[in-house]
Amino acid sequence: MNRTPRHHPLHLRRSVLTVPAVNARALAKSATLDCDAIIFDLEDSVLPEKKGEAREALARHFESLDRSAGREHIIRINPLDGPDGVLDLETALACMPDAVLLPKVCEPQDVLTVADWFSEAGADDGPRLWAMIETAAGLLNLSAIAEVGRTLGGRLDCLVIGLNDLRAETGIADISGRPFLMPLLLQVVIAARASGLDVIDAVFNDFADADGFAAECRQGRQMGFDGKMLIHPAQIAPANAAYGVSEAEAAEALAIVAAFAAPENAGKAVVSIAGRMVEKLHADQARRVIARVDLINERKKNA
């Protein structure tokens, strides 16, 4: 049976803030923020004439970076078919972030090429890879792209949906509630889950619209996303809340695990909890919820 792989470690990726690598003030402030991950952007938020300056600033920032807070650090590079892609990879190799985010991934080879580049550079235990799904071609090749992460040695850990580029390429309307994008978003979630990958929802552009952002976070959580890519620090706390674990969810998870651990339920595949029939698959889900709670508590201690 072709089961979903579980060899990727559980990570906390509720809030994934993107920071322009050329912005010294934003780089300095990012170290003080309560986000789970930071994407240092060398791509869209940096003008072509500022790319070299951004790489230099990023290299200096990583020299003094405190990695003890349990936060992930990711570098988004430029496409390899342009003048900056390989230079960005060289910077990433020097910085050794937790992951490198590849923009506009269209086919599996886009991921494999970068994975091979790092291996040939001697970074066998180096950065993981995240893939931006933001083109029509990327959506058409979703399953094949995600399958790069199925193998035990694969570097691909996470898919990130990029709706700004996707809307621009396809002409799909930017409408509140994302009605025409829902089928595509769900495809990305299913492809990620089939290969055991995490999946991050797209940015919400109007950071002044707190209600709209909260509603989109709820929608993303209900669709199965692990977290949301953010463009402003004000979005961190709402994202952490939306993609976190409530007290009720934690209590339910503990009750399920305890029920299956009870001596009278030994060997049972199904148990009754408060009039509800619960299967072993729910116990597996409950253990992952408890593990997420542990990660959240650990982040709070290190914040």
XYZ file of C-alpha atoms in Angstrom, residues 82-189:
108
model
C 18.170 34.727 -14.101
C 21.404 36.524 -13.228
C 20.971 36.290 -9.436
C 19.864 32.721 -8.732
C 23.275 31.060 -8.440
C 24.681 34.057 -6.538
C 21.789 33.691 -4.092
C 22.584 29.989 -3.677
C 26.188 30.824 -2.884
C 24.986 33.271 -0.230
C 22.651 30.629 1.175
C 25.514 28.132 1.301
C 27.551 30.617 3.342
C 24.608 31.441 5.647
C 23.318 27.870 6.057
C 19.660 28.694 6.786
C 17.207 26.002 7.821
C 15.723 26.062 4.335
C 15.874 27.738 0.944
C 12.584 28.790 -0.642
C 12.497 28.289 -4.407
C 10.266 30.725 -6.315
C 7.968 29.859 -9.210
C 8.571 26.117 -9.109
C 7.087 24.664 -12.280
C 8.343 21.069 -12.355
C 10.221 18.567 -10.172
C 13.531 19.340 -11.864
C 13.416 22.876 -10.425
C 13.738 21.322 -6.967
C 16.127 18.537 -7.934
C 18.547 20.976 -9.594
C 18.954 22.970 -6.368
C 19.158 19.810 -4.263
C 21.965 18.543 -6.516
C 23.717 21.932 -6.349
C 23.864 21.793 -2.546
C 24.993 18.173 -2.539
C 27.769 18.901 -5.039
C 28.806 21.870 -2.879
C 29.244 19.497 0.059
C 26.148 20.587 1.967
C 24.860 17.072 2.576
C 23.283 18.076 5.899
C 22.563 21.610 4.794
C 19.402 23.548 3.941
C 16.073 21.881 3.358
C 14.019 23.124 0.406
C 10.624 24.805 0.253
C 8.794 25.265 -3.046
C 6.613 28.227 -4.040
C 3.600 27.084 -6.043
C 2.624 30.253 -7.892
C 2.362 29.397 -11.592
C -0.136 27.521 -13.736
C 2.598 25.038 -14.659
C 3.361 24.467 -11.002
C -0.275 23.628 -10.327
C -0.411 21.224 -13.273
C 2.717 19.440 -11.990
C 1.797 19.563 -8.289
C 1.860 15.837 -7.612
C 5.205 15.308 -9.312
C 6.744 18.280 -7.493
C 5.490 17.113 -4.091
C 6.737 13.568 -4.701
C 10.316 14.911 -4.637
C 9.827 15.068 -0.861
C 8.538 11.505 -0.475
C 11.963 9.874 -0.390
C 13.849 9.703 2.883
C 16.805 11.638 1.492
C 14.764 14.279 -0.310
C 15.366 17.877 0.765
C 11.850 19.120 -0.013
C 9.932 19.814 3.210
C 7.203 22.314 2.455
C 4.981 23.833 -0.241
C 4.035 27.525 -0.102
C 1.164 28.837 -2.213
C 1.811 32.186 -3.930
C -1.446 33.746 -5.045
C -0.227 37.157 -6.205
C 1.791 35.689 -9.053
C -0.822 33.033 -9.743
C -3.594 35.622 -10.036
C -1.443 37.750 -12.330
C -0.683 34.786 -14.599
C -4.162 33.278 -14.727
C -6.426 36.295 -14.402
C -8.344 34.722 -11.510
C -10.147 37.516 -9.670
C -8.995 38.699 -6.247
C -12.330 38.343 -4.455
C -12.917 38.189 -0.706
C -13.289 34.590 0.389
C -11.233 33.357 -2.608
C -14.181 31.452 -4.171
C -12.509 30.770 -7.524
C -9.213 29.820 -5.886
C -10.592 27.289 -3.401
C -10.261 24.254 -5.709
C -6.628 25.167 -6.451
C -5.775 25.747 -2.804
C -7.196 22.369 -1.865
C -5.160 20.708 -4.613
C -1.978 22.095 -3.057
C -3.002 20.813 0.384
